[in-house]
């Protein structure tokens, strides 16, 4: 866990890893043979990255916001609390929930590789696996968040949690104002994948005039 406040420029890594290069080569070969449609593959990946997978985590967050007893259980034993909602499996066997507060904002990274809680967040985004994010999230979390469009008050502490093969983290963002009468399904719609990694906050509810 680290607290940092420095600012540096964010360089994006555009190099493929060995595995990514092999996958790209296979995709190119299958495309040339007419066996797959790259556009269709992109749609499937996007769905699992941003829609299907993160919906599980959003349900966990919404229940934590709505049910104080569940929130306390989540703090004590996130693995069991999350499993009670049916979200278990590989890459999510050992979980810890970290709660954002008025004083503290949490950010998740895996500095060694790309350990990620698939059972609650789906597939990891490309930027989460990039060396630039993995190194700079620890060195300059405030600057990295600003590049995601999230500027936090100077007085707010930023805690960076380093995921490992043994332990993965889920950020419970602060509940937005004006959501007191909302049910869990509507609350879950306010929770994005990035908010549960810590590179964003929960969305404010739409105001109906």
mmCIF file of C-alpha atoms in Angstrom:
data_model
loop_
_atom_site.group_PDB
_atom_site.id
_atom_site.type_symbol
_atom_site.label_atom_id
_atom_site.label_comp_id
_atom_site.label_asym_id
_atom_site.label_seq_id
_atom_site.Cartn_x
_atom_site.Cartn_y
_atom_site.Cartn_z
ATOM 1 C CA UNK A 1 0.000 0.000 0.000
ATOM 2 C CA UNK A 2 1.362 3.408 -0.936
ATOM 3 C CA UNK A 3 0.315 7.070 -0.589
ATOM 4 C CA UNK A 4 1.732 9.419 -3.248
ATOM 5 C CA UNK A 5 1.079 12.940 -4.553
ATOM 6 C CA UNK A 6 3.695 13.587 -7.304
ATOM 7 C CA UNK A 7 2.826 14.487 -10.921
ATOM 8 C CA UNK A 8 4.502 13.080 -14.050
ATOM 9 C CA UNK A 9 3.658 12.706 -17.729
ATOM 10 C CA UNK A 10 1.853 9.463 -18.650
ATOM 11 C CA UNK A 11 3.507 7.578 -21.505
ATOM 12 C CA UNK A 12 1.401 4.804 -23.024
ATOM 13 C CA UNK A 13 3.023 1.472 -23.852
ATOM 14 C CA UNK A 14 2.188 0.294 -27.372
ATOM 15 C CA UNK A 15 4.303 -2.878 -27.476
ATOM 16 C CA UNK A 16 2.727 -6.321 -27.545
ATOM 17 C CA UNK A 17 3.784 -8.927 -25.009
ATOM 18 C CA UNK A 18 4.801 -12.335 -26.395
ATOM 19 C CA UNK A 19 1.322 -13.708 -25.678
ATOM 20 C CA UNK A 20 -0.399 -10.688 -27.240
ATOM 21 C CA UNK A 21 1.788 -11.019 -30.327
ATOM 22 C CA UNK A 22 0.872 -14.702 -30.698
ATOM 23 C CA UNK A 23 -2.827 -13.936 -30.276
ATOM 24 C CA UNK A 24 -2.606 -11.122 -32.831
ATOM 25 C CA UNK A 25 -0.847 -13.398 -35.302
ATOM 26 C CA UNK A 26 -3.501 -16.095 -34.849
ATOM 27 C CA UNK A 27 -6.289 -13.546 -35.251
ATOM 28 C CA UNK A 28 -4.697 -12.257 -38.462
ATOM 29 C CA UNK A 29 -4.371 -15.780 -39.876
ATOM 30 C CA UNK A 30 -7.974 -16.702 -39.056
ATOM 31 C CA UNK A 31 -9.207 -13.412 -40.519
ATOM 32 C CA UNK A 32 -7.306 -13.992 -43.761
ATOM 33 C CA UNK A 33 -8.916 -17.439 -44.029
ATOM 34 C CA UNK A 34 -12.333 -15.889 -43.498
ATOM 35 C CA UNK A 35 -12.981 -17.870 -40.320
ATOM 36 C CA UNK A 36 -13.542 -14.911 -37.991
ATOM 37 C CA UNK A 37 -14.771 -11.340 -38.238
ATOM 38 C CA UNK A 38 -12.464 -8.966 -36.272
ATOM 39 C CA UNK A 39 -15.326 -6.525 -35.744
ATOM 40 C CA UNK A 40 -17.428 -9.244 -34.137
ATOM 41 C CA UNK A 41 -14.528 -10.227 -31.876
ATOM 42 C CA UNK A 42 -14.110 -6.597 -30.820
ATOM 43 C CA UNK A 43 -17.801 -6.400 -29.893
ATOM 44 C CA UNK A 44 -17.588 -9.577 -27.807
ATOM 45 C CA UNK A 45 -14.483 -8.406 -25.952
ATOM 46 C CA UNK A 46 -16.000 -4.976 -25.323
ATOM 47 C CA UNK A 47 -19.153 -6.611 -23.931
ATOM 48 C CA UNK A 48 -17.238 -8.715 -21.438
ATOM 49 C CA UNK A 49 -14.872 -5.888 -20.518
ATOM 50 C CA UNK A 50 -17.444 -3.204 -19.825
ATOM 51 C CA UNK A 51 -20.920 -4.773 -19.554
ATOM 52 C CA UNK A 52 -21.337 -8.400 -18.502
ATOM 53 C CA UNK A 53 -18.407 -8.821 -16.102
ATOM 54 C CA UNK A 54 -18.561 -5.489 -14.265
ATOM 55 C CA UNK A 55 -22.291 -5.950 -13.642
ATOM 56 C CA UNK A 56 -21.383 -8.519 -10.975
ATOM 57 C CA UNK A 57 -19.202 -6.072 -9.106
ATOM 58 C CA UNK A 58 -21.787 -3.319 -9.491
ATOM 59 C CA UNK A 59 -24.332 -5.541 -7.738
ATOM 60 C CA UNK A 60 -21.889 -6.058 -4.873
ATOM 61 C CA UNK A 61 -21.401 -2.301 -4.525
ATOM 62 C CA UNK A 62 -25.125 -1.559 -4.707
ATOM 63 C CA UNK A 63 -25.865 -4.093 -1.984
ATOM 64 C CA UNK A 64 -23.101 -2.655 0.195
ATOM 65 C CA UNK A 65 -24.646 0.803 -0.214
ATOM 66 C CA UNK A 66 -28.131 -0.483 0.607
ATOM 67 C CA UNK A 67 -27.444 -3.041 3.330
ATOM 68 C CA UNK A 68 -25.207 -1.993 6.262
ATOM 69 C CA UNK A 69 -24.917 -5.582 7.503
ATOM 70 C CA UNK A 70 -23.681 -6.731 4.091
ATOM 71 C CA UNK A 71 -21.218 -3.817 3.988
ATOM 72 C CA UNK A 72 -19.785 -4.889 7.353
ATOM 73 C CA UNK A 73 -19.527 -8.490 6.137
ATOM 74 C CA UNK A 74 -17.775 -7.232 3.018
ATOM 75 C CA UNK A 75 -15.236 -5.402 5.179
ATOM 76 C CA UNK A 76 -14.602 -8.491 7.352
ATOM 77 C CA UNK A 77 -14.628 -11.211 4.698
ATOM 78 C CA UNK A 78 -15.087 -9.970 1.155
ATOM 79 C CA UNK A 79 -14.568 -13.427 -0.344
ATOM 80 C CA UNK A 80 -17.512 -14.924 1.546
ATOM 81 C CA UNK A 81 -19.751 -11.873 1.146
ATOM 82 C CA UNK A 82 -19.212 -11.759 -2.611
ATOM 83 C CA UNK A 83 -19.674 -15.529 -2.906
ATOM 84 C CA UNK A 84 -23.057 -15.207 -1.160
ATOM 85 C CA UNK A 85 -24.256 -13.337 -4.263
ATOM 86 C CA UNK A 86 -23.043 -16.151 -6.507
ATOM 87 C CA UNK A 87 -19.892 -14.480 -7.789
ATOM 88 C CA UNK A 88 -17.037 -16.939 -7.386
ATOM 89 C CA UNK A 89 -14.450 -18.624 -9.549
ATOM 90 C CA UNK A 90 -10.946 -18.311 -10.842
ATOM 91 C CA UNK A 91 -9.187 -14.989 -10.250
ATOM 92 C CA UNK A 92 -11.584 -14.201 -7.423
ATOM 93 C CA UNK A 93 -10.899 -16.841 -4.794
ATOM 94 C CA UNK A 94 -9.417 -14.382 -2.288
ATOM 95 C CA UNK A 95 -10.932 -10.917 -2.281
ATOM 96 C CA UNK A 96 -10.629 -7.768 -0.182
ATOM 97 C CA UNK A 97 -13.010 -4.823 -0.447
ATOM 98 C CA UNK A 98 -11.580 -1.350 0.157
ATOM 99 C CA UNK A 99 -14.059 1.442 0.821
ATOM 100 C CA UNK A 100 -13.658 4.981 -0.467
ATOM 101 C CA UNK A 101 -14.489 7.666 2.086
ATOM 102 C CA UNK A 102 -14.531 11.452 2.273
ATOM 103 C CA UNK A 103 -10.896 11.275 3.434
ATOM 104 C CA UNK A 104 -9.512 8.401 1.349
ATOM 105 C CA UNK A 105 -9.642 7.256 -2.266
ATOM 106 C CA UNK A 106 -8.453 3.764 -3.199
ATOM 107 C CA UNK A 107 -6.741 2.714 -6.432
ATOM 108 C CA UNK A 108 -5.978 -0.833 -7.556
ATOM 109 C CA UNK A 109 -2.977 -1.966 -9.597
ATOM 110 C CA UNK A 110 -0.943 -5.102 -10.146
ATOM 111 C CA UNK A 111 2.689 -4.060 -10.394
ATOM 112 C CA UNK A 112 4.084 -7.499 -11.252
ATOM 113 C CA UNK A 113 1.690 -8.640 -13.981
ATOM 114 C CA UNK A 114 -2.072 -8.143 -14.310
ATOM 115 C CA UNK A 115 -3.805 -9.898 -11.389
ATOM 116 C CA UNK A 116 -7.453 -8.863 -11.600
ATOM 117 C CA UNK A 117 -10.750 -10.021 -10.021
ATOM 118 C CA UNK A 118 -12.421 -11.549 -13.073
ATOM 119 C CA UNK A 119 -15.371 -12.908 -11.107
ATOM 120 C CA UNK A 120 -16.598 -9.401 -10.277
ATOM 121 C CA UNK A 121 -15.057 -7.188 -12.972
ATOM 122 C CA UNK A 122 -14.888 -9.383 -16.066
ATOM 123 C CA UNK A 123 -11.900 -9.069 -18.385
ATOM 124 C CA UNK A 124 -9.181 -6.568 -17.432
ATOM 125 C CA UNK A 125 -8.917 -3.488 -19.662
ATOM 126 C CA UNK A 126 -5.821 -3.176 -21.829
ATOM 127 C CA UNK A 127 -4.534 -0.162 -19.880
ATOM 128 C CA UNK A 128 -4.618 -2.107 -16.599
ATOM 129 C CA UNK A 129 -2.040 -4.534 -18.018
ATOM 130 C CA UNK A 130 0.169 -1.850 -19.583
ATOM 131 C CA UNK A 131 3.595 -1.257 -17.959
ATOM 132 C CA UNK A 132 2.909 2.492 -17.939
ATOM 133 C CA UNK A 133 -0.127 2.119 -15.664
ATOM 134 C CA UNK A 134 1.459 -0.586 -13.516
ATOM 135 C CA UNK A 135 4.461 1.595 -12.714
ATOM 136 C CA UNK A 136 2.954 5.062 -12.583
ATOM 137 C CA UNK A 137 -0.099 4.132 -10.499
ATOM 138 C CA UNK A 138 2.292 3.554 -7.610
ATOM 139 C CA UNK A 139 4.684 6.440 -8.294
ATOM 140 C CA UNK A 140 2.160 9.098 -9.306
ATOM 141 C CA UNK A 141 -1.419 8.000 -8.542
ATOM 142 C CA UNK A 142 -2.780 11.543 -8.423
ATOM 143 C CA UNK A 143 -1.372 12.326 -11.858
ATOM 144 C CA UNK A 144 -2.664 9.043 -13.304
ATOM 145 C CA UNK A 145 -6.159 9.707 -11.956
ATOM 146 C CA UNK A 146 -6.110 13.182 -13.479
ATOM 147 C CA UNK A 147 -5.356 11.621 -16.853
ATOM 148 C CA UNK A 148 -8.457 9.453 -16.424
ATOM 149 C CA UNK A 149 -10.400 12.666 -15.836
ATOM 150 C CA UNK A 150 -10.598 12.301 -12.059
ATOM 151 C CA UNK A 151 -9.160 15.234 -10.123
ATOM 152 C CA UNK A 152 -9.327 14.713 -6.361
ATOM 153 C CA UNK A 153 -9.029 17.371 -3.645
ATOM 154 C CA UNK A 154 -5.432 17.911 -2.541
ATOM 155 C CA UNK A 155 -6.321 16.947 1.014
ATOM 156 C CA UNK A 156 -7.709 13.531 0.081
ATOM 157 C CA UNK A 157 -5.359 10.587 0.673
ATOM 158 C CA UNK A 158 -4.852 8.194 -2.228
ATOM 159 C CA UNK A 159 -4.098 4.604 -1.242
ATOM 160 C CA UNK A 160 -2.701 2.265 -3.869
ATOM 161 C CA UNK A 161 -3.325 -1.448 -3.369
ATOM 162 C CA UNK A 162 -1.124 -3.951 -5.200
ATOM 163 C CA UNK A 163 -3.019 -7.075 -6.287
ATOM 164 C CA UNK A 164 -1.250 -10.421 -6.202
ATOM 165 C CA UNK A 165 -1.973 -13.995 -7.241
ATOM 166 C CA UNK A 166 -3.140 -14.620 -3.664
ATOM 167 C CA UNK A 167 -5.259 -11.498 -3.083
ATOM 168 C CA UNK A 168 -7.321 -9.251 -5.324
ATOM 169 C CA UNK A 169 -9.122 -6.031 -4.472
ATOM 170 C CA UNK A 170 -12.477 -4.418 -5.202
ATOM 171 C CA UNK A 171 -13.009 -0.691 -4.617
ATOM 172 C CA UNK A 172 -16.351 0.237 -3.072
ATOM 173 C CA UNK A 173 -16.864 3.814 -4.289
ATOM 174 C CA UNK A 174 -18.664 6.412 -2.222
ATOM 175 C CA UNK A 175 -22.414 6.425 -2.692
ATOM 176 C CA UNK A 176 -23.442 9.498 -4.715
ATOM 177 C CA UNK A 177 -25.689 12.125 -3.196
ATOM 178 C CA UNK A 178 -29.347 12.048 -4.190
ATOM 179 C CA UNK A 179 -29.626 8.249 -4.302
ATOM 180 C CA UNK A 180 -31.436 7.693 -1.003
ATOM 181 C CA UNK A 181 -34.652 6.393 -2.581
ATOM 182 C CA UNK A 182 -33.071 4.237 -5.276
ATOM 183 C CA UNK A 183 -33.282 0.436 -5.338
ATOM 184 C CA UNK A 184 -30.265 -1.834 -5.780
ATOM 185 C CA UNK A 185 -30.788 -2.345 -9.513
ATOM 186 C CA UNK A 186 -30.819 1.390 -10.165
ATOM 187 C CA UNK A 187 -27.851 1.944 -7.855
ATOM 188 C CA UNK A 188 -25.853 -0.685 -9.737
ATOM 189 C CA UNK A 189 -26.328 1.319 -12.942
ATOM 190 C CA UNK A 190 -24.298 4.131 -11.354
ATOM 191 C CA UNK A 191 -21.265 1.885 -10.806
ATOM 192 C CA UNK A 192 -18.723 1.489 -13.608
ATOM 193 C CA UNK A 193 -15.835 -0.922 -13.923
ATOM 194 C CA UNK A 194 -13.380 1.956 -13.561
ATOM 195 C CA UNK A 195 -15.033 3.096 -10.311
ATOM 196 C CA UNK A 196 -14.380 -0.373 -8.878
ATOM 197 C CA UNK A 197 -10.706 -0.162 -9.893
ATOM 198 C CA UNK A 198 -10.483 3.360 -8.548
ATOM 199 C CA UNK A 199 -9.812 5.322 -11.732
ATOM 200 C CA UNK A 200 -13.296 6.871 -11.560
ATOM 201 C CA UNK A 201 -16.065 7.556 -9.052
ATOM 202 C CA UNK A 202 -19.687 6.426 -9.114
ATOM 203 C CA UNK A 203 -21.937 8.396 -11.437
ATOM 204 C CA UNK A 204 -24.470 10.863 -10.082
ATOM 205 C CA UNK A 205 -28.113 9.932 -10.685
ATOM 206 C CA UNK A 206 -29.852 11.634 -13.590
ATOM 207 C CA UNK A 207 -32.171 14.420 -12.542
ATOM 208 C CA UNK A 208 -35.653 14.123 -14.009
ATOM 209 C CA UNK A 209 -37.385 17.481 -14.496
#
